[in-house]
Amino acid sequence: MASLRFFVCFFLLCASSLTLVYSRSPPKNHVALFIFGDSLFDPGNNNYIKTIARANYWPYGETFFKYPTGRFSDGRIIPDFIAEFANLPLIPPYLQPGNHQFTYGINFASAGAGALAESNQGLVIDLKTQLSYFKNVTKLLGQKLGDAEAKTLFSKAVYLINIGANDYMSPFTTNSSVLQSLSREEYVGMVIGNLTDTIKEIYKKGGRKFGLLNLGPLGCAPMMKVFVPGNTGSCFEEATELAKVHNAALSKALLELKIELEGFKYAKHDFNISSSERLNNPEKYGFKEAGIACCGSGPYRGIFSCGGKRGVTEYELCADPSEYLFFDSSHITDKANKQIAELMWRGTPNTTGPYNLEALFEA
Ligand SMILES: *[C@@H]1O[C@H](CO)[C@@H](O)[C@H](O)[C@H]1NC(C)=O
Ligand SMILES: *[C@@H]1O[C@H](CO)[C@@H](O)[C@H](O)[C@H]1NC(C)=O
Ligand SMILES: *[C@@H]1O[C@H](CO)[C@@H](O)[C@H](O)[C@H]1NC(C)=O
Ligand SMILES: *[C@@H]1O[C@H](CO)[C@@H](O)[C@H](O)[C@H]1NC(C)=O
Ligand SMILES: *[C@@H]1O[C@H](CO)[C@@H](O)[C@H](O)[C@H]1NC(C)=O
């Protein structure tokens, strides 16, 4: 049975990458999608680096792809839905071997990554390295299409970036020491400084249209609730406090970038609002459970053991991930990703603004 499953997976993987690379020619006037960030956006880049921060084994992928792709989800992640809404094929991981044509865009995101090189260092592709990969792509496309056509592609393209959660969780989950010597405001200032530097570098290559999310209440993820002494079920407020400082600084930084960079347009999704609403009122959004993960072990299945390959072999798995907000201890389900992606695509200014992604793709 195991070998049969492997064969099927292998076949599907090949089939899907062949489709992407060879059989489709770009639709006329398509807008490319370039993606940076962490596990919320990583379609499997970490499969190709040496790390334990991986999800390329069962039960990841069980409900949609039917094989584990490396996405930290039972199915799709937000960029998959955005690509679908934009009439693009699935955007593959940059590190996936094969002859990428890049004209639809490419995905550089890496699970566990932060804006700071120190966050989960050695296990992830940090934001700066993701940017260096993007610069490599700009060079290759310049050679392939000519500088003028490449510049047009980069200026029409949409850039999705989701970063920060790991900068604020890793100080608690690892022994990263950068935070200890700084105030919250100084630490957040470094995260935002590295994010705005990245945006400015993409802008220099022609990028104008950016889609971002702020942070949800990080301390309410099952993984972080485990840090509350006595496992009372309440959220771990120290992580959420950092997210609050970050969200205020992010709003301010984006307004400043808009003034500084001519033609800079952005869609910021208020993930704090959308995730808080689902945490507080799961039934309203079709979930039966928002406090416990579908897959994992320990209290709230908050121990990051889903799949049994990160040192802890035992884990529990729910029967129906679509009843859950969280698939594993810190990643939301296919169903939740779809809801968030829809809000990013067509949300009104109270959830996504000043543009939504649909408007950015048309702009
Ligand atoms: C940059 O592109 C070249 C040519 O495809 C490739 O050989 C090289 O590995 C790339 N480097 C990085 C860091 O992606
Ligand atoms: C942090 O360091 C201490 C002492 O070296 C060690 O006992 C502990 O396991 C470490 N924690 C993590 C999460 O790495
Ligand atoms: C970016 O992060 C590094 C630490 O990784 C920090 O030393 C640097 O000051 C940050 N850059 C900005 C502009 O804040
Ligand atoms: C989320 O939004 C609520 C309501 O506006 C606010 O009280 C809270 O501080 C926000 N939390 C974060 C992490 O931004
Ligand atoms: C945002 O506004 C729409 C109508 O414009 C409304 O249906 C929705 O409930 C609002 N969402 C929030 C989070 O306030």
Short mmCIF file of C-alpha atoms and ligand atoms in Angstrom, two decimals:
data_model
loop_
_atom_site.label_atom_id
_atom_site.label_comp_id
_atom_site.label_asym_id
_atom_site.label_seq_id
_atom_site.Cartn_x
_atom_site.Cartn_y
_atom_site.Cartn_z
CA MET A 1 0.00 0.00 0.00
CA ALA A 2 2.78 2.37 0.93
CA SER A 3 4.63 1.84 -2.32
CA LEU A 4 1.43 2.24 -4.33
CA ARG A 5 0.73 5.56 -2.66
CA PHE A 6 4.27 6.69 -3.39
CA PHE A 7 3.86 5.80 -7.03
CA VAL A 8 0.62 7.73 -7.31
CA CYS A 9 2.13 10.75 -5.59
CA PHE A 10 5.14 10.69 -7.81
CA PHE A 11 2.99 10.44 -10.89
CA LEU A 12 0.76 13.33 -9.88
CA LEU A 13 3.73 15.52 -9.00
CA CYS A 14 5.25 14.89 -12.40
CA ALA A 15 1.94 15.45 -14.13
CA SER A 16 1.33 18.76 -12.41
CA SER A 17 4.81 20.16 -13.01
CA LEU A 18 4.78 19.07 -16.66
CA THR A 19 1.50 20.91 -17.15
CA LEU A 20 2.94 24.04 -15.63
CA VAL A 21 6.16 24.04 -17.54
CA TYR A 22 5.31 22.79 -21.01
CA SER A 23 1.71 22.73 -22.03
CA ARG A 24 0.32 26.16 -21.23
CA SER A 25 1.27 29.31 -23.03
CA PRO A 26 0.66 32.51 -21.06
CA PRO A 27 -2.87 33.88 -21.48
CA LYS A 28 -2.79 37.22 -23.28
CA ASN A 29 -2.33 40.16 -20.93
CA HIS A 30 -1.80 37.95 -17.93
CA VAL A 31 -0.42 39.53 -14.79
CA ALA A 32 2.42 37.64 -13.09
CA LEU A 33 2.32 36.72 -9.40
CA PHE A 34 5.51 36.72 -7.31
CA ILE A 35 5.26 35.39 -3.76
CA PHE A 36 7.50 35.89 -0.71
CA GLY A 37 7.13 34.93 2.91
CA ASP A 38 6.54 32.07 5.32
CA SER A 39 4.47 28.90 5.68
CA LEU A 40 1.19 30.67 4.98
CA PHE A 41 2.52 31.04 1.41
CA ASP A 42 5.12 28.24 0.99
CA PRO A 43 4.06 25.67 -1.66
CA GLY A 44 7.06 23.43 -0.95
CA ASN A 45 10.33 25.36 -1.23
CA ASN A 46 11.45 23.76 2.03
CA ASN A 47 11.27 20.32 0.37
CA TYR A 48 14.53 21.30 -1.31
CA ILE A 49 16.53 22.56 1.66
CA LYS A 50 17.92 20.71 4.67
CA THR A 51 15.35 21.39 7.39
CA ILE A 52 12.83 19.82 9.73
CA ALA A 53 10.39 22.62 8.81
CA ARG A 54 8.69 20.51 6.17
CA ALA A 55 5.24 19.20 5.35
CA ASN A 56 5.97 16.84 2.48
CA TYR A 57 4.46 13.80 4.14
CA TRP A 58 0.99 12.52 5.00
CA PRO A 59 -1.47 13.80 6.23
CA TYR A 60 -0.47 17.16 4.75
CA GLY A 61 -2.23 17.53 1.41
CA GLU A 62 -4.80 14.83 2.20
CA THR A 63 -7.98 16.66 1.21
CA PHE A 64 -7.19 18.49 -2.00
CA PHE A 65 -4.04 17.38 -3.80
CA LYS A 66 -4.34 13.87 -2.33
CA TYR A 67 -0.58 13.77 -1.91
CA PRO A 68 1.76 15.80 0.31
CA THR A 69 3.16 18.74 -1.65
CA GLY A 70 5.05 20.50 1.12
CA ARG A 71 2.22 22.92 1.87
CA PHE A 72 1.45 23.30 5.59
CA SER A 73 -2.25 22.60 5.00
CA ASP A 74 -4.59 19.68 4.43
CA GLY A 75 -5.03 21.17 0.96
CA ARG A 76 -4.39 24.52 -0.66
CA ILE A 77 -2.78 27.68 0.70
CA ILE A 78 -3.73 31.31 0.04
CA PRO A 79 -1.52 31.82 -3.09
CA ASP A 80 -3.19 28.80 -4.76
CA PHE A 81 -6.58 30.47 -4.50
CA ILE A 82 -5.25 33.87 -5.57
CA ALA A 83 -3.65 32.27 -8.66
CA GLU A 84 -6.98 30.61 -9.46
CA PHE A 85 -8.92 33.87 -9.09
CA ALA A 86 -6.37 35.59 -11.35
CA ASN A 87 -6.70 32.86 -14.03
CA LEU A 88 -3.10 31.79 -13.54
CA PRO A 89 -1.84 28.22 -13.15
CA LEU A 90 -0.62 27.18 -9.70
CA ILE A 91 2.57 29.12 -9.01
CA PRO A 92 5.34 26.57 -8.28
CA PRO A 93 8.11 26.75 -5.67
CA TYR A 94 11.23 28.46 -6.99
CA LEU A 95 13.46 25.64 -5.74
CA GLN A 96 11.44 22.90 -7.43
CA PRO A 97 13.72 21.44 -10.09
CA GLY A 98 12.63 21.97 -13.66
CA ASN A 99 12.68 24.53 -16.35
CA HIS A 100 10.60 27.37 -14.90
CA GLN A 101 9.53 29.95 -17.42
CA PHE A 102 8.78 32.56 -14.69
CA THR A 103 6.40 34.55 -16.90
CA TYR A 104 3.45 33.66 -14.64
CA GLY A 105 5.61 34.50 -11.63
CA ILE A 106 7.20 32.17 -9.07
CA ASN A 107 6.95 31.48 -5.35
CA PHE A 108 9.95 32.06 -3.04
CA ALA A 109 8.20 31.61 0.34
CA SER A 110 9.73 29.33 2.96
CA ALA A 111 7.98 27.84 5.98
CA GLY A 112 9.48 29.17 9.22
CA ALA A 113 11.04 32.21 7.55
CA GLY A 114 11.10 35.61 9.15
CA ALA A 115 12.13 39.08 8.08
CA LEU A 116 15.14 38.71 10.39
CA ALA A 117 17.93 36.35 9.38
CA GLU A 118 18.09 35.20 13.02
CA SER A 119 14.55 33.77 13.03
CA ASN A 120 14.78 29.97 12.67
CA GLN A 121 18.25 30.52 11.21
CA GLY A 122 19.67 27.57 9.30
CA LEU A 123 16.26 25.96 8.83
CA VAL A 124 14.66 28.40 6.39
CA ILE A 125 15.15 30.71 3.42
CA ASP A 126 15.00 34.12 5.07
CA LEU A 127 13.42 37.13 3.38
CA LYS A 128 16.72 38.58 2.21
CA THR A 129 17.67 35.33 0.51
CA GLN A 130 14.22 35.13 -1.10
CA LEU A 131 14.86 38.62 -2.46
CA SER A 132 18.22 37.52 -3.89
CA TYR A 133 16.41 34.67 -5.71
CA PHE A 134 13.97 37.21 -7.12
CA LYS A 135 16.87 39.33 -8.38
CA ASN A 136 18.19 36.25 -10.13
CA VAL A 137 14.81 35.82 -11.82
CA THR A 138 14.77 39.46 -12.94
CA LYS A 139 18.14 38.88 -14.59
CA LEU A 140 17.01 35.69 -16.33
CA LEU A 141 13.77 37.25 -17.59
CA GLY A 142 15.67 40.32 -18.77
CA GLN A 143 17.85 38.04 -20.91
CA LYS A 144 14.89 36.05 -22.17
CA LEU A 145 12.38 38.81 -22.94
CA GLY A 146 14.61 41.85 -23.34
CA ASP A 147 14.82 44.57 -20.72
CA ALA A 148 11.78 46.56 -21.86
CA GLU A 149 9.36 43.64 -21.93
CA ALA A 150 10.73 42.29 -18.64
CA LYS A 151 10.28 45.68 -16.99
CA THR A 152 6.65 45.78 -18.16
CA LEU A 153 6.09 42.29 -16.74
CA PHE A 154 7.55 43.34 -13.36
CA SER A 155 5.57 46.56 -13.18
CA LYS A 156 2.26 44.85 -14.01
CA ALA A 157 2.97 41.95 -11.64
CA VAL A 158 1.47 41.55 -8.18
CA TYR A 159 3.83 40.78 -5.27
CA LEU A 160 2.37 38.92 -2.30
CA ILE A 161 4.41 39.11 0.91
CA ASN A 162 3.54 37.55 4.26
CA ILE A 163 6.22 37.80 6.91
CA GLY A 164 6.60 38.49 10.63
CA ALA A 165 4.83 35.69 12.51
CA ASN A 166 8.04 33.67 12.84
CA ASP A 167 10.00 36.70 14.05
CA TYR A 168 7.54 36.97 16.93
CA MET A 169 7.06 33.25 17.68
CA SER A 170 10.65 32.00 17.37
CA PRO A 171 11.87 33.95 20.42
CA PHE A 172 9.57 31.66 22.45
CA THR A 173 9.91 28.41 20.50
CA THR A 174 13.71 28.59 20.04
CA ASN A 175 16.60 30.18 21.87
CA SER A 176 16.97 33.07 19.44
CA SER A 177 18.29 35.88 21.59
CA VAL A 178 17.85 39.03 19.49
CA LEU A 179 14.61 40.03 21.24
CA GLN A 180 16.02 39.67 24.73
CA SER A 181 18.30 42.69 24.43
CA LEU A 182 15.73 45.00 22.79
CA SER A 183 12.41 46.65 23.57
CA ARG A 184 9.34 45.37 21.71
CA GLU A 185 9.31 48.56 19.65
CA GLU A 186 12.97 48.22 18.67
CA TYR A 187 12.53 44.58 17.71
CA VAL A 188 9.41 45.31 15.64
CA GLY A 189 11.29 48.22 14.06
CA MET A 190 13.91 45.77 12.76
CA VAL A 191 11.26 43.44 11.33
CA ILE A 192 9.42 46.30 9.61
CA GLY A 193 12.75 47.81 8.47
CA ASN A 194 13.69 44.58 6.72
CA LEU A 195 10.23 44.26 5.18
CA THR A 196 10.25 47.82 3.82
CA ASP A 197 13.80 47.32 2.50
CA THR A 198 12.52 44.29 0.59
CA ILE A 199 9.58 46.22 -0.84
CA LYS A 200 11.93 49.02 -1.94
CA GLU A 201 14.25 46.55 -3.68
CA ILE A 202 11.30 44.99 -5.55
CA TYR A 203 10.14 48.50 -6.46
CA LYS A 204 13.60 49.22 -7.93
CA LYS A 205 13.11 46.23 -10.24
CA GLY A 206 9.78 47.67 -11.40
CA GLY A 207 7.36 46.24 -8.80
CA ARG A 208 4.42 48.53 -7.99
CA LYS A 209 1.55 46.35 -6.72
CA PHE A 210 1.85 44.64 -3.36
CA GLY A 211 -0.50 42.40 -1.39
CA LEU A 212 0.18 41.93 2.34
CA LEU A 213 -1.48 40.66 5.49
CA ASN A 214 -1.07 41.96 8.98
CA LEU A 215 -0.76 39.48 11.84
CA GLY A 216 -3.51 37.68 13.70
CA PRO A 217 -3.46 37.15 17.48
CA LEU A 218 -0.41 34.88 17.34
CA GLY A 219 -0.77 33.71 20.92
CA CYS A 220 -4.10 32.03 20.09
CA ALA A 221 -2.58 29.42 17.77
CA PRO A 222 -2.64 26.01 19.51
CA MET A 223 1.17 25.95 19.33
CA MET A 224 1.48 29.16 21.33
CA LYS A 225 -1.28 28.41 23.86
CA VAL A 226 0.97 25.59 25.09
CA PHE A 227 3.29 28.29 26.51
CA VAL A 228 0.63 29.43 29.00
CA PRO A 229 1.49 27.82 32.37
CA GLY A 230 -1.11 25.25 33.42
CA ASN A 231 -2.64 24.99 29.94
CA THR A 232 -5.71 26.99 30.86
CA GLY A 233 -6.79 27.27 27.21
CA SER A 234 -6.15 30.99 27.10
CA CYS A 235 -4.00 32.70 24.51
CA PHE A 236 -0.30 33.39 25.10
CA GLU A 237 -0.46 37.16 25.33
CA GLU A 238 3.24 37.91 24.99
CA ALA A 239 3.18 36.79 21.35
CA THR A 240 -0.07 38.64 20.62
CA GLU A 241 1.36 41.84 22.14
CA LEU A 242 4.22 41.74 19.64
CA ALA A 243 1.71 41.23 16.82
CA LYS A 244 -0.19 44.34 17.97
CA VAL A 245 2.94 46.49 17.90
CA HIS A 246 3.80 45.02 14.49
CA ASN A 247 0.35 45.73 13.04
CA ALA A 248 0.45 49.38 14.06
CA ALA A 249 3.98 49.77 12.66
CA LEU A 250 3.01 48.02 9.41
CA SER A 251 0.06 50.35 8.77
CA LYS A 252 2.32 53.34 9.33
CA ALA A 253 5.13 51.96 7.15
CA LEU A 254 2.77 51.33 4.23
CA LEU A 255 1.39 54.87 4.38
CA GLU A 256 4.96 56.18 4.36
CA LEU A 257 5.93 53.99 1.41
CA LYS A 258 2.95 55.30 -0.53
CA ILE A 259 4.23 58.83 -0.07
CA GLU A 260 7.85 57.93 -0.79
CA LEU A 261 7.43 55.63 -3.81
CA GLU A 262 5.55 57.04 -6.76
CA GLY A 263 2.98 54.58 -8.16
CA PHE A 264 3.21 52.23 -5.15
CA LYS A 265 -0.15 50.52 -4.61
CA TYR A 266 -1.07 47.99 -1.98
CA ALA A 267 -3.77 45.69 -0.70
CA LYS A 268 -3.43 45.07 3.03
CA HIS A 269 -5.69 42.39 4.40
CA ASP A 270 -6.61 42.78 8.05
CA PHE A 271 -5.83 39.21 9.08
CA ASN A 272 -6.19 40.26 12.71
CA ILE A 273 -9.87 40.97 12.12
CA SER A 274 -10.57 37.96 9.90
CA SER A 275 -8.75 35.47 12.13
CA SER A 276 -10.13 36.95 15.38
CA GLU A 277 -13.67 36.66 14.01
CA ARG A 278 -13.13 32.99 13.18
CA LEU A 279 -11.46 32.25 16.53
CA ASN A 280 -14.29 33.91 18.46
CA ASN A 281 -17.23 32.78 16.37
CA PRO A 282 -16.24 29.64 14.45
CA GLU A 283 -19.80 28.43 13.70
CA LYS A 284 -20.59 31.62 11.81
CA TYR A 285 -17.86 30.65 9.31
CA GLY A 286 -18.71 26.94 9.10
CA PHE A 287 -16.15 25.62 11.62
CA LYS A 288 -16.94 23.37 14.59
CA GLU A 289 -13.59 23.86 16.31
CA ALA A 290 -11.21 26.82 16.47
CA GLY A 291 -9.41 26.09 19.74
CA ILE A 292 -7.93 22.69 18.92
CA ALA A 293 -5.94 21.72 15.81
CA CYS A 294 -7.02 18.86 13.56
CA CYS A 295 -3.56 17.27 13.61
CA GLY A 296 -0.93 17.18 16.36
CA SER A 297 -0.47 16.02 19.94
CA GLY A 298 -0.70 17.29 23.50
CA PRO A 299 -3.01 20.04 24.73
CA TYR A 300 -5.09 21.51 21.87
CA ARG A 301 -2.94 19.28 19.60
CA GLY A 302 -0.60 22.23 20.04
CA ILE A 303 2.58 20.16 19.82
CA PHE A 304 3.95 20.47 16.30
CA SER A 305 4.02 16.73 15.62
CA CYS A 306 1.53 16.39 12.74
CA GLY A 307 2.79 13.61 10.47
CA GLY A 308 5.12 12.25 13.15
CA LYS A 309 8.41 13.24 11.52
CA ARG A 310 9.73 16.11 13.62
CA GLY A 311 11.07 14.13 16.55
CA VAL A 312 7.68 13.24 18.07
CA THR A 313 6.18 10.23 16.30
CA GLU A 314 2.73 10.10 17.95
CA TYR A 315 -0.01 12.42 16.80
CA GLU A 316 -3.77 12.53 16.49
CA LEU A 317 -5.64 13.37 13.29
CA CYS A 318 -9.25 14.51 13.06
CA ALA A 319 -11.70 12.85 10.66
CA ASP A 320 -12.73 16.01 8.80
CA PRO A 321 -10.32 18.97 8.54
CA SER A 322 -13.09 21.18 7.12
CA GLU A 323 -14.60 21.32 10.62
CA TYR A 324 -11.41 22.94 11.96
CA LEU A 325 -9.86 26.39 11.72
CA PHE A 326 -6.36 24.99 12.38
CA PHE A 327 -5.05 21.97 10.49
CA ASP A 328 -1.86 21.60 12.53
CA SER A 329 -0.67 23.45 15.61
CA SER A 330 -0.09 26.74 13.78
CA HIS A 331 -1.45 26.48 10.22
CA ILE A 332 -5.01 26.94 9.05
CA THR A 333 -7.00 24.50 6.91
CA ASP A 334 -7.73 24.59 3.18
CA LYS A 335 -11.24 25.83 4.01
CA ALA A 336 -9.92 28.71 6.15
CA ASN A 337 -7.27 29.60 3.55
CA LYS A 338 -10.01 29.81 0.94
CA GLN A 339 -12.06 32.20 3.08
CA ILE A 340 -9.06 34.47 3.70
CA ALA A 341 -8.05 34.40 0.02
CA GLU A 342 -11.59 35.44 -0.97
CA LEU A 343 -11.41 38.38 1.45
CA MET A 344 -8.04 39.38 0.00
CA TRP A 345 -9.37 39.10 -3.55
CA ARG A 346 -12.70 40.88 -3.29
CA GLY A 347 -12.84 42.18 0.29
CA THR A 348 -14.29 45.61 1.00
CA PRO A 349 -12.07 48.31 2.61
CA ASN A 350 -13.02 47.23 6.14
CA THR A 351 -11.06 43.97 5.57
CA THR A 352 -8.73 44.64 2.61
CA GLY A 353 -7.57 48.04 1.48
CA PRO A 354 -6.98 50.55 0.09
CA TYR A 355 -7.07 48.18 -2.93
CA ASN A 356 -8.19 44.56 -2.96
CA LEU A 357 -6.24 42.05 -5.04
CA GLU A 358 -8.81 41.94 -7.81
CA ALA A 359 -8.35 45.68 -8.29
CA LEU A 360 -4.55 45.37 -8.17
CA PHE A 361 -4.59 42.69 -10.87
CA GLU A 362 -6.70 44.99 -13.04
CA ALA A 363 -4.74 48.19 -12.27
C1 LIG B 1 20.46 31.92 -10.53
O1 LIG B 1 20.19 31.50 -11.87
C2 LIG B 1 21.15 30.65 -12.45
C3 LIG B 1 20.79 30.38 -13.90
O2 LIG B 1 19.57 29.70 -13.98
C4 LIG B 1 21.24 29.37 -11.64
O3 LIG B 1 22.22 28.53 -12.18
C5 LIG B 1 21.58 29.73 -10.19
O4 LIG B 1 21.57 28.56 -9.42
C6 LIG B 1 20.58 30.71 -9.65
N1 LIG B 1 21.00 31.11 -8.31
C7 LIG B 1 20.16 31.20 -7.32
C8 LIG B 1 20.75 31.63 -6.02
O5 LIG B 1 18.97 30.96 -7.42
C1 LIG B 2 17.14 26.54 25.12
O1 LIG B 2 18.38 26.37 25.78
C2 LIG B 2 18.29 25.59 26.95
C3 LIG B 2 19.64 25.62 27.66
O2 LIG B 2 20.69 25.51 26.71
C4 LIG B 2 17.84 24.18 26.57
O3 LIG B 2 17.72 23.38 27.73
C5 LIG B 2 16.47 24.27 25.90
O4 LIG B 2 16.07 22.99 25.44
C6 LIG B 2 16.54 25.22 24.70
N1 LIG B 2 15.19 25.40 24.18
C7 LIG B 2 14.91 25.37 22.89
C8 LIG B 2 13.47 25.56 22.53
O5 LIG B 2 15.76 25.20 22.03
C1 LIG B 3 17.28 43.92 9.46
O1 LIG B 3 17.51 42.89 10.38
C2 LIG B 3 18.82 42.83 10.90
C3 LIG B 3 18.88 41.64 11.81
O2 LIG B 3 18.65 40.48 11.06
C4 LIG B 3 19.14 44.12 11.62
O3 LIG B 3 20.47 44.11 12.08
C5 LIG B 3 18.93 45.30 10.67
O4 LIG B 3 19.11 46.51 11.37
C6 LIG B 3 17.52 45.27 10.10
N1 LIG B 3 17.37 46.32 9.10
C7 LIG B 3 16.58 47.38 9.28
C8 LIG B 3 16.53 48.36 8.16
O5 LIG B 3 15.93 47.55 10.30
C1 LIG B 4 -6.94 43.19 16.57
O1 LIG B 4 -8.05 44.07 16.46
C2 LIG B 4 -8.65 44.36 17.70
C3 LIG B 4 -9.89 45.19 17.43
O2 LIG B 4 -9.59 46.29 16.63
C4 LIG B 4 -7.65 45.09 18.58
O3 LIG B 4 -8.22 45.36 19.84
C5 LIG B 4 -6.42 44.20 18.77
O4 LIG B 4 -5.43 44.88 19.48
C6 LIG B 4 -5.86 43.79 17.42
N1 LIG B 4 -4.82 42.79 17.62
C7 LIG B 4 -3.73 42.76 16.88
C8 LIG B 4 -2.82 41.61 17.10
O5 LIG B 4 -3.48 43.62 16.05
C1 LIG B 5 -17.37 44.78 6.06
O1 LIG B 5 -18.38 45.40 5.30
C2 LIG B 5 -19.29 44.51 4.68
C3 LIG B 5 -20.26 45.31 3.85
O2 LIG B 5 -19.61 46.36 3.20
C4 LIG B 5 -20.01 43.71 5.74
O3 LIG B 5 -20.86 42.75 5.12
C5 LIG B 5 -18.99 42.96 6.60
O4 LIG B 5 -19.62 42.30 7.66
C6 LIG B 5 -17.96 43.94 7.16
N1 LIG B 5 -16.91 43.18 7.83
C7 LIG B 5 -16.36 43.55 8.96
C8 LIG B 5 -15.27 42.70 9.49
O5 LIG B 5 -16.69 44.57 9.57
#
